[in-house]
């Protein structure tokens, strides 16, 4: 079939970091290329959609648009998180327009077909005529809501749109093992521990910036006083994940100088002053530290538009609101400092002779690792 | 339409206007109870049942049972 765009050259990306270029401009500024890339990178992998804390109570449901697709995140009556297409199996009507708690059934606002929170079609009023709610051709067991493959890790709801990705625990086995010490309950800090940032930039640029520590002394000078560049190390697992770590993490302190938040239980000495910041490819940024963790789900609104959904988590549900508020504010300041960078790189991608740029073999390998992974997904998609 | 039906009809329209679904369960149930034939009864029972289903209303099981008994659900 003829394509209405020119396929980019990805061979220069899949070179050793010393010789590699970054992805071509079209991956950031061309909607058609972004659409092709999304099939390979966002739909056929485990992409981050939301967090469980978005629907904390039984029956909570939240409609979410993902790459233009109407999805519905719901916590069913048994507490299990599920993702469905947010449409009725009858005429394709969107079921929920806004977040709400489902008390009994999900009722389509069009002809009132009703579904359980587990997606089962439970009633089809008047389907056989007035007051006759069955018809032989309408088999309820065949017409439940279309469910999207999902998996929850560290409260992040990951989805596999294509439905044919290997199991999440298989794909991310190494990362799950790496952070196994943090495999303990996470408590979202609540309304004061979540915020959103809108970026006029492609989501990949947020990943690229997050992966490396090279920019820290320039973009986040406030960190220089205790977290110097040489205190950081690269995390690079080609084909899997990348990020950065620090050896000088300091606990968040309350006004009186004591630890503001309890530590996650059973951590080894490594984490006394260690912290790591890793991207779960393709679009989830995670940070773990002894006393709190954070998650950033990057919502790709368009090739040049992203929303960062940021959430802070603690080891206990008994933390002081005033401490959480200060912690949230500090992280927000840091993440806001990155906005001009990713938006500047987005603008820069309109320079016609830019070749994707080069990487510092020493400082940028986590970013190259991500580009290499994206290129690999695209190559596989193109066959 | 009988006088009482007109009043009930007004109450139902008012409940729809207010999106008062609990009231709709009650009012459509009453309309079903007042129906003079099975088809009309099941027509109103269907509304009552659907809103009860949506709300997880206590009368849900009973409404469903009535429809099932008539072979309508």
Short mmCIF file of C-alpha atoms in Angstrom, two decimals:
data_model
loop_
_atom_site.label_atom_id
_atom_site.label_comp_id
_atom_site.label_asym_id
_atom_site.label_seq_id
_atom_site.Cartn_x
_atom_site.Cartn_y
_atom_site.Cartn_z
CA UNK A 1 0.00 0.00 0.00
CA UNK A 2 1.28 3.45 -0.86
CA UNK A 3 2.35 5.55 2.09
CA UNK A 4 1.66 9.25 2.35
CA UNK A 5 4.98 9.90 4.04
CA UNK A 6 8.62 9.05 3.58
CA UNK A 7 9.93 6.41 5.94
CA UNK A 8 12.75 7.71 8.06
CA UNK A 9 16.21 6.20 8.07
CA UNK A 10 16.72 4.51 11.41
CA UNK A 11 19.97 2.73 10.63
CA UNK A 12 22.04 5.66 11.81
CA UNK A 13 20.28 5.46 15.18
CA UNK A 14 21.09 1.80 15.69
CA UNK A 15 24.82 2.35 15.73
CA UNK A 16 27.17 2.32 18.71
CA UNK A 17 26.69 5.43 20.80
CA UNK A 18 29.99 6.85 19.55
CA UNK A 19 28.72 6.97 15.96
CA UNK A 20 24.94 7.10 16.33
CA UNK A 21 22.59 9.90 15.43
CA UNK A 22 19.33 10.49 17.21
CA UNK A 23 15.97 9.81 15.62
CA UNK A 24 15.15 11.97 12.61
CA UNK A 25 13.13 15.16 12.89
CA UNK A 26 10.05 13.55 11.38
CA UNK A 27 9.60 11.48 14.54
CA UNK A 28 8.88 14.71 16.38
CA UNK A 29 7.21 16.99 13.87
CA UNK A 30 5.48 14.85 11.25
CA UNK A 31 2.04 13.47 12.22
CA UNK A 32 2.23 10.61 9.71
CA UNK A 33 5.61 9.46 10.97
CA UNK A 34 4.39 9.79 14.53
CA UNK A 35 1.39 7.65 13.65
CA UNK A 36 3.61 4.91 12.23
CA UNK A 37 5.90 5.16 15.22
CA UNK A 38 2.96 4.96 17.62
CA UNK A 39 1.90 1.64 16.15
CA UNK A 40 5.39 0.29 16.79
CA UNK A 41 6.22 2.01 20.05
CA UNK A 42 3.02 2.82 21.95
CA UNK A 43 0.42 0.31 20.77
CA UNK A 44 2.40 -2.90 20.52
CA UNK A 45 4.26 -2.54 23.82
CA UNK A 46 3.17 -1.92 27.40
CA UNK A 47 2.45 1.80 27.49
CA UNK A 48 1.57 3.71 30.62
CA UNK A 49 -2.03 4.88 30.67
CA UNK A 50 -2.80 6.08 34.21
CA UNK A 51 -2.33 5.15 37.84
CA UNK A 52 -4.51 3.11 40.12
CA UNK A 53 -4.88 6.13 42.36
CA UNK A 54 -6.95 7.72 39.59
CA UNK A 55 -9.75 5.32 40.53
CA UNK A 56 -9.17 4.64 44.24
CA UNK A 57 -12.59 3.27 45.20
CA UNK A 58 -14.65 0.29 44.09
CA UNK A 59 -16.64 1.23 41.01
CA UNK A 60 -14.61 4.34 40.24
CA UNK A 61 -14.41 4.82 36.49
CA UNK A 62 -12.49 7.34 34.43
CA UNK A 63 -12.71 7.86 30.69
CA UNK A 64 -9.30 8.42 29.11
CA UNK A 65 -8.38 9.23 25.54
CA UNK A 66 -5.20 7.46 24.50
CA UNK A 67 -3.89 8.19 21.00
CA UNK A 68 -7.41 9.16 20.08
CA UNK A 69 -8.90 5.92 21.38
CA UNK A 70 -11.71 6.19 23.93
CA UNK A 71 -10.74 4.02 26.90
CA UNK A 72 -12.30 3.47 30.29
CA UNK A 73 -10.25 2.79 33.40
CA UNK A 74 -12.34 1.19 36.10
CA UNK A 75 -11.83 -0.43 39.48
CA UNK A 76 -14.33 -3.27 39.44
CA UNK A 77 -16.46 -4.42 42.34
CA UNK A 78 -13.71 -6.77 43.52
CA UNK A 79 -11.05 -4.05 43.41
CA UNK A 80 -9.36 -5.21 40.22
CA UNK A 81 -8.24 -2.53 37.78
CA UNK A 82 -9.52 -3.00 34.26
CA UNK A 83 -9.30 -1.06 31.02
CA UNK A 84 -12.07 -1.25 28.43
CA UNK A 85 -12.85 0.52 25.24
CA UNK A 86 -15.23 3.21 26.40
CA UNK A 87 -17.94 2.29 23.93
CA UNK A 88 -21.16 0.36 23.94
CA UNK A 89 -21.12 -2.82 21.87
CA UNK A 90 -24.50 -1.81 20.42
CA UNK A 91 -23.91 1.33 18.34
CA UNK A 92 -20.46 2.38 19.48
CA UNK A 93 -21.72 5.18 21.68
CA UNK A 94 -19.22 6.52 24.20
CA UNK A 95 -20.31 5.19 27.58
CA UNK A 96 -18.82 7.65 30.05
CA UNK A 97 -18.13 11.28 29.31
CA UNK A 98 -16.59 12.06 32.68
CA UNK A 99 -15.23 10.27 35.73
CA UNK A 100 -17.82 8.85 38.12
CA UNK A 101 -18.42 6.04 40.57
CA UNK A 102 -20.42 3.19 39.13
CA UNK A 103 -22.87 2.19 41.83
CA UNK A 104 -24.42 -0.73 39.99
CA UNK A 105 -24.04 -1.01 36.25
CA UNK A 106 -22.55 1.10 33.48
CA UNK A 107 -25.57 2.30 31.51
CA UNK A 108 -25.09 3.47 27.97
CA UNK A 109 -26.72 6.90 27.67
CA UNK A 110 -28.06 6.05 24.20
CA UNK A 111 -30.30 2.93 24.42
CA UNK A 112 -29.42 1.99 28.02
CA UNK A 113 -27.61 -1.26 27.41
CA UNK A 114 -26.02 -2.03 30.78
CA UNK A 115 -22.66 -3.53 31.66
CA UNK A 116 -21.18 -4.73 34.92
CA UNK A 117 -17.95 -3.21 36.19
CA UNK A 118 -16.25 -6.36 34.92
CA UNK A 119 -17.49 -5.56 31.42
CA UNK A 120 -20.23 -8.16 31.18
CA UNK A 121 -23.34 -7.14 29.24
CA UNK A 122 -26.16 -7.55 31.75
CA UNK A 123 -29.23 -6.02 30.15
CA UNK A 124 -30.44 -4.93 26.74
CA UNK A 125 -33.72 -3.08 27.29
CA UNK A 126 -36.37 -3.33 24.57
CA UNK A 127 -33.91 -5.14 22.29
CA UNK A 128 -36.62 -7.56 21.22
CA UNK A 129 -39.32 -4.89 21.08
CA UNK A 130 -41.05 -2.79 23.72
CA UNK A 131 -40.74 -4.46 27.10
CA UNK A 132 -38.96 -7.48 25.65
CA UNK A 133 -35.34 -7.34 26.73
CA UNK A 134 -33.86 -10.31 24.94
CA UNK A 135 -33.51 -11.44 21.37
CA UNK A 136 -31.99 -14.69 20.12
CA UNK A 137 -29.46 -12.85 17.98
CA UNK A 138 -28.19 -10.72 20.83
CA UNK A 139 -26.08 -13.07 22.92
CA UNK A 140 -24.97 -11.21 26.02
CA UNK A 141 -21.95 -13.41 26.65
CA UNK A 142 -20.60 -12.41 23.23
CA UNK A 143 -21.14 -8.70 23.69
CA UNK A 144 -19.26 -7.68 26.79
CA UNK A 145 -17.13 -4.57 26.74
CA UNK A 146 -13.96 -4.93 24.73
CA UNK A 147 -11.19 -5.21 27.28
CA UNK A 148 -7.70 -3.89 26.69
CA UNK A 149 -4.78 -5.96 28.01
CA UNK A 150 -3.53 -4.28 31.15
CA UNK A 151 -1.06 -4.85 33.94
CA UNK A 152 -0.44 -2.84 37.08
CA UNK A 153 3.07 -2.35 38.41
CA UNK A 154 3.99 0.22 41.03
CA UNK A 155 0.41 1.48 40.71
CA UNK A 156 0.96 2.34 37.04
CA UNK A 157 -1.67 0.93 34.72
CA UNK A 158 0.15 -0.30 31.63
CA UNK A 159 -1.79 -1.28 28.53
CA UNK A 160 -1.01 -3.29 25.45
CA UNK A 161 -3.34 -2.08 22.73
CA UNK A 162 -2.30 -4.67 20.14
CA UNK A 163 -2.91 -7.46 22.62
CA UNK A 164 0.02 -9.50 21.41
CA UNK A 165 2.94 -8.24 23.50
CA UNK A 166 4.75 -10.75 25.69
CA UNK A 167 3.69 -10.64 29.34
CA UNK A 168 4.62 -7.44 31.18
CA UNK A 169 6.52 -9.44 33.78
CA UNK A 170 8.54 -11.03 31.01
CA UNK A 171 9.29 -7.81 29.15
CA UNK A 172 10.30 -5.96 32.30
CA UNK A 173 11.70 -8.86 34.31
CA UNK A 174 15.12 -7.24 34.73
CA UNK A 175 13.72 -3.92 35.92
CA UNK A 176 11.29 -5.61 38.29
CA UNK A 177 14.21 -7.59 39.73
CA UNK A 178 16.43 -4.51 39.93
CA UNK A 179 13.88 -2.73 42.10
CA UNK A 180 12.60 -5.77 43.97
CA UNK A 181 13.59 -4.19 47.27
CA UNK A 182 10.93 -1.57 46.62
CA UNK A 183 8.29 -4.21 46.11
CA UNK A 184 6.21 -3.06 49.07
CA UNK A 185 2.89 -1.21 49.32
CA UNK A 186 2.82 2.27 47.80
CA UNK A 187 0.55 4.92 49.24
CA UNK A 188 -0.40 7.76 46.95
CA UNK A 189 -0.20 11.04 48.83
CA UNK A 190 -3.62 12.10 47.57
CA UNK A 191 -4.74 15.33 46.01
CA UNK A 192 -1.70 17.26 47.26
CA UNK A 193 0.63 14.73 45.67
CA UNK A 194 -0.44 14.87 42.08
CA UNK A 195 -0.12 17.49 39.39
CA UNK A 196 0.04 17.82 35.64
CA UNK A 197 2.39 19.69 33.37
CA UNK A 198 1.57 20.43 29.75
CA UNK A 199 4.40 20.31 27.27
CA UNK A 200 4.41 21.70 23.76
CA UNK A 201 6.68 18.85 22.80
CA UNK A 202 6.81 15.25 21.73
CA UNK A 203 6.70 12.85 24.69
CA UNK A 204 9.99 11.23 23.66
CA UNK A 205 11.83 14.44 24.42
CA UNK A 206 10.66 14.24 28.03
CA UNK A 207 12.02 10.69 28.17
CA UNK A 208 15.30 11.69 26.59
CA UNK A 209 15.80 14.48 29.09
CA UNK A 210 14.78 12.33 32.04
CA UNK A 211 17.17 9.53 31.19
CA UNK A 212 20.40 11.45 31.56
CA UNK A 213 22.08 13.39 34.34
CA UNK A 214 24.21 15.43 31.93
CA UNK A 215 21.79 18.35 32.07
CA UNK A 216 21.44 18.49 35.84
CA UNK A 217 24.12 21.10 36.66
CA UNK A 218 22.89 23.38 33.88
CA UNK A 219 19.16 23.05 34.09
CA UNK A 220 18.79 22.30 37.79
CA UNK A 221 21.54 24.36 39.43
CA UNK A 222 19.73 24.06 42.74
CA UNK A 223 20.78 20.42 42.85
CA UNK A 224 24.48 21.21 42.51
CA UNK A 225 24.95 21.95 46.19
CA UNK A 226 24.57 18.32 47.15
CA UNK A 227 23.94 16.24 44.06
CA UNK A 228 26.87 16.83 41.78
CA UNK A 229 27.26 15.39 38.34
CA UNK A 230 29.97 12.98 39.48
CA UNK A 231 27.62 11.55 42.09
CA UNK A 232 25.41 10.13 39.35
CA UNK A 233 25.74 7.00 37.25
CA UNK A 234 24.14 5.82 34.04
CA UNK A 235 21.66 2.98 33.93
CA UNK A 236 21.74 1.42 30.50
CA UNK A 237 20.13 -1.87 29.52
CA UNK A 238 19.90 -1.94 25.74
CA UNK A 239 16.59 -3.20 24.52
CA UNK A 240 15.07 -2.84 27.97
CA UNK A 241 15.32 0.38 29.98
CA UNK A 242 17.60 3.23 30.92
CA UNK A 243 17.97 6.07 33.33
CA UNK A 244 20.25 7.43 35.96
CA UNK A 245 21.11 6.90 39.58
CA UNK A 246 22.59 8.96 42.36
CA UNK A 247 24.76 7.98 45.32
CA UNK A 248 24.00 11.02 47.45
CA UNK A 249 20.25 11.04 47.94
CA UNK A 250 19.18 12.79 51.12
CA UNK A 251 15.96 12.01 52.89
CA UNK A 252 13.31 14.65 52.77
CA UNK A 253 13.45 16.52 56.08
CA UNK A 254 10.68 18.13 58.08
CA UNK A 255 11.03 21.62 59.50
CA UNK A 256 12.63 20.28 62.69
CA UNK A 257 15.25 18.42 60.71
CA UNK A 258 13.88 14.95 61.30
CA UNK A 259 12.94 12.55 58.55
CA UNK A 260 9.59 13.69 57.23
CA UNK A 261 8.50 10.36 55.83
CA UNK A 262 9.06 6.76 56.87
CA UNK A 263 11.35 4.63 54.74
CA UNK A 264 10.10 1.83 52.57
CA UNK A 265 10.63 -1.38 54.55
CA UNK A 266 13.46 -3.86 54.09
CA UNK A 267 15.75 -1.71 51.96
CA UNK A 268 19.43 -2.59 51.90
CA UNK A 269 22.23 -0.13 52.68
CA UNK A 270 22.54 0.72 48.99
CA UNK A 271 19.44 2.84 49.30
CA UNK A 272 20.54 4.80 52.36
CA UNK A 273 21.90 7.41 49.99
CA UNK A 274 21.05 5.81 46.69
CA UNK A 275 18.17 6.67 44.40
CA UNK A 276 17.34 5.73 40.84
CA UNK A 277 15.34 7.33 38.05
CA UNK A 278 14.41 5.01 35.23
CA UNK A 279 12.18 5.14 32.18
CA UNK A 280 9.90 2.19 31.66
CA UNK A 281 9.82 2.32 27.89
CA UNK A 282 8.02 3.82 26.14
CA UNK A 283 6.41 6.53 28.30
CA UNK A 284 6.63 6.06 32.06
CA UNK A 285 9.22 7.81 34.20
CA UNK A 286 9.78 6.34 37.65
CA UNK A 287 11.88 7.44 40.60
CA UNK A 288 12.62 5.44 43.75
CA UNK A 289 14.15 6.77 46.93
CA UNK A 290 14.21 5.44 50.47
CA UNK A 291 11.36 7.64 51.72
CA UNK A 292 9.20 8.34 48.69
CA UNK A 293 8.77 7.50 45.05
CA UNK A 294 7.27 9.21 42.08
CA UNK A 295 5.69 8.30 38.80
CA UNK A 296 5.31 10.38 35.67
CA UNK A 297 2.96 9.01 33.05
CA UNK A 298 3.57 10.79 29.77
CA UNK A 299 0.35 11.18 27.86
CA UNK A 300 1.11 11.62 24.17
CA UNK A 301 -1.65 14.00 23.09
CA UNK A 302 -0.14 14.56 19.66
CA UNK A 303 3.22 14.48 17.93
CA UNK A 304 3.98 17.86 19.48
CA UNK A 305 1.91 17.84 22.64
CA UNK A 306 2.31 15.92 25.88
CA UNK A 307 0.80 15.97 29.33
CA UNK A 308 2.91 14.81 32.26
CA UNK A 309 0.77 13.19 34.96
CA UNK A 310 2.91 13.28 38.09
CA UNK A 311 2.21 11.32 41.28
CA UNK A 312 4.08 11.05 44.56
CA UNK A 313 3.97 7.93 46.70
CA UNK A 314 4.97 7.12 50.25
CA UNK A 315 5.65 4.05 52.35
CA UNK A 316 2.76 4.83 54.67
CA UNK A 317 -0.72 6.28 54.43
CA UNK A 318 0.06 8.24 57.61
CA UNK A 319 2.19 11.19 56.45
CA UNK A 320 1.71 14.85 57.22
CA UNK A 321 -0.02 16.93 54.58
CA UNK A 322 2.29 19.89 55.16
CA UNK A 323 5.37 17.76 54.48
CA UNK A 324 3.80 16.22 51.40
CA UNK A 325 2.88 19.67 50.12
CA UNK A 326 6.47 20.91 50.42
CA UNK A 327 7.79 17.78 48.76
CA UNK A 328 5.32 18.14 45.91
CA UNK A 329 6.25 21.78 45.46
CA UNK A 330 9.96 21.00 45.31
CA UNK A 331 9.50 18.29 42.70
CA UNK A 332 7.19 20.51 40.69
CA UNK A 333 9.84 23.21 40.59
CA UNK A 334 12.40 20.73 39.31
CA UNK A 335 10.12 19.27 36.68
CA UNK A 336 9.06 22.74 35.57
CA UNK A 337 12.72 23.61 35.05
CA UNK A 338 12.82 20.92 32.37
CA UNK A 339 9.95 22.32 30.33
CA UNK A 340 11.96 24.91 28.40
CA UNK A 341 14.43 22.19 27.46
CA UNK A 342 11.97 19.75 25.96
CA UNK A 343 10.02 22.51 24.27
CA UNK A 344 13.24 24.01 22.96
CA UNK A 345 14.26 20.67 21.49
CA UNK A 346 10.80 20.34 19.93
CA UNK A 347 11.23 23.71 18.22
CA UNK A 348 14.73 22.70 17.21
CA UNK A 349 13.38 19.68 15.38
CA UNK A 350 12.04 21.99 12.70
CA UNK A 351 15.60 22.79 11.60
CA UNK A 352 15.73 20.97 8.25
CA UNK A 353 19.40 20.06 8.37
CA UNK A 354 19.40 18.67 11.90
CA UNK A 355 20.37 15.04 11.63
CA UNK A 356 19.06 13.84 14.97
CA UNK A 357 22.19 15.03 16.71
CA UNK A 358 24.99 13.14 18.39
CA UNK A 359 25.43 11.63 21.83
CA UNK A 360 28.14 12.04 24.40
CA UNK A 361 29.37 8.45 24.68
CA UNK A 362 29.99 9.05 28.37
CA UNK A 363 27.00 11.11 29.43
CA UNK A 364 24.22 10.37 26.94
CA UNK A 365 24.16 6.63 26.68
CA UNK A 366 20.85 6.28 28.55
CA UNK A 367 19.27 8.56 25.94
CA UNK A 368 20.86 6.67 23.09
CA UNK A 369 19.60 3.46 24.65
CA UNK A 370 16.06 4.84 24.36
CA UNK A 371 16.53 5.97 20.75
CA UNK A 372 17.99 2.58 19.90
CA UNK A 373 14.96 0.86 21.46
CA UNK A 374 12.51 3.08 19.57
CA UNK A 375 14.38 2.46 16.33
CA UNK A 376 14.34 -1.26 17.00
CA UNK A 377 10.58 -1.25 17.54
CA UNK A 378 10.11 0.68 14.30
CA UNK A 379 12.39 -1.69 12.39
CA UNK A 380 10.40 -4.66 13.65
CA UNK A 381 7.14 -2.94 12.73
CA UNK A 382 8.34 -2.20 9.22
CA UNK A 383 9.44 -5.79 8.86
CA UNK B 1 -55.43 8.25 30.11
CA UNK B 2 -56.77 8.02 33.64
CA UNK B 3 -56.36 10.98 35.99
CA UNK B 4 -53.82 9.17 38.15
CA UNK B 5 -51.78 8.17 35.11
CA UNK B 6 -51.52 11.78 34.08
CA UNK B 7 -50.22 12.70 37.52
CA UNK B 8 -47.76 9.83 37.49
CA UNK B 9 -46.64 10.78 34.03
CA UNK B 10 -45.90 14.29 35.27
CA UNK B 11 -43.91 12.92 38.19
CA UNK B 12 -41.91 10.73 35.84
CA UNK B 13 -41.16 13.62 33.51
CA UNK B 14 -40.12 15.72 36.48
CA UNK B 15 -37.81 12.98 37.75
CA UNK B 16 -36.26 12.69 34.30
CA UNK B 17 -35.76 16.45 34.20
CA UNK B 18 -33.96 16.29 37.56
CA UNK B 19 -32.12 13.11 36.59
CA UNK B 20 -33.41 11.62 39.84
CA UNK B 21 -32.85 7.98 39.03
CA UNK B 22 -33.88 6.62 42.40
CA UNK B 23 -37.23 8.32 41.93
CA UNK B 24 -37.46 6.88 38.44
CA UNK B 25 -37.09 3.37 39.85
CA UNK B 26 -39.98 4.01 42.19
CA UNK B 27 -42.18 5.80 39.68
CA UNK B 28 -41.72 3.36 36.85
CA UNK B 29 -42.36 0.51 39.28
CA UNK B 30 -45.60 2.22 40.25
CA UNK B 31 -46.51 2.64 36.57
CA UNK B 32 -45.87 -1.07 36.04
CA UNK B 33 -48.06 -1.93 39.01
CA UNK B 34 -50.88 0.14 37.55
CA UNK B 35 -50.61 -1.31 34.05
CA UNK B 36 -53.66 -3.12 32.75
CA UNK B 37 -51.84 -5.57 30.51
CA UNK B 38 -48.59 -7.51 30.59
CA UNK B 39 -46.96 -5.67 27.69
CA UNK B 40 -47.46 -2.30 29.35
CA UNK B 41 -46.34 -3.68 32.70
CA UNK B 42 -43.14 -5.05 31.18
CA UNK B 43 -42.53 -1.82 29.30
CA UNK B 44 -42.48 0.12 32.57
CA UNK B 45 -40.74 -2.66 34.48
CA UNK B 46 -37.92 -2.44 31.98
CA UNK B 47 -37.30 1.20 32.81
CA UNK B 48 -37.52 0.57 36.53
CA UNK B 49 -35.16 -2.38 36.24
CA UNK B 50 -32.56 -0.53 34.15
CA UNK B 51 -32.38 2.43 36.51
CA UNK B 52 -32.29 0.04 39.48
CA UNK B 53 -29.47 -1.86 37.81
CA UNK B 54 -27.54 1.34 37.27
CA UNK B 55 -27.98 2.41 40.89
CA UNK B 56 -27.61 -1.03 42.49
CA UNK B 57 -31.04 -0.25 43.92
CA UNK B 58 -32.45 -2.74 46.46
CA UNK B 59 -35.45 -3.47 44.24
CA UNK B 60 -33.25 -4.56 41.36
CA UNK B 61 -33.55 -8.31 41.99
CA UNK B 62 -37.32 -8.18 42.41
CA UNK B 63 -37.80 -6.14 39.24
CA UNK B 64 -35.63 -8.50 37.31
CA UNK B 65 -37.50 -11.50 38.68
CA UNK B 66 -40.80 -10.05 37.48
CA UNK B 67 -39.40 -9.56 33.98
CA UNK B 68 -37.89 -13.04 33.95
CA UNK B 69 -41.21 -14.48 35.04
CA UNK B 70 -42.82 -12.93 31.98
CA UNK B 71 -40.01 -14.18 29.74
CA UNK B 72 -38.88 -10.63 29.06
CA UNK B 73 -35.39 -10.60 30.56
#
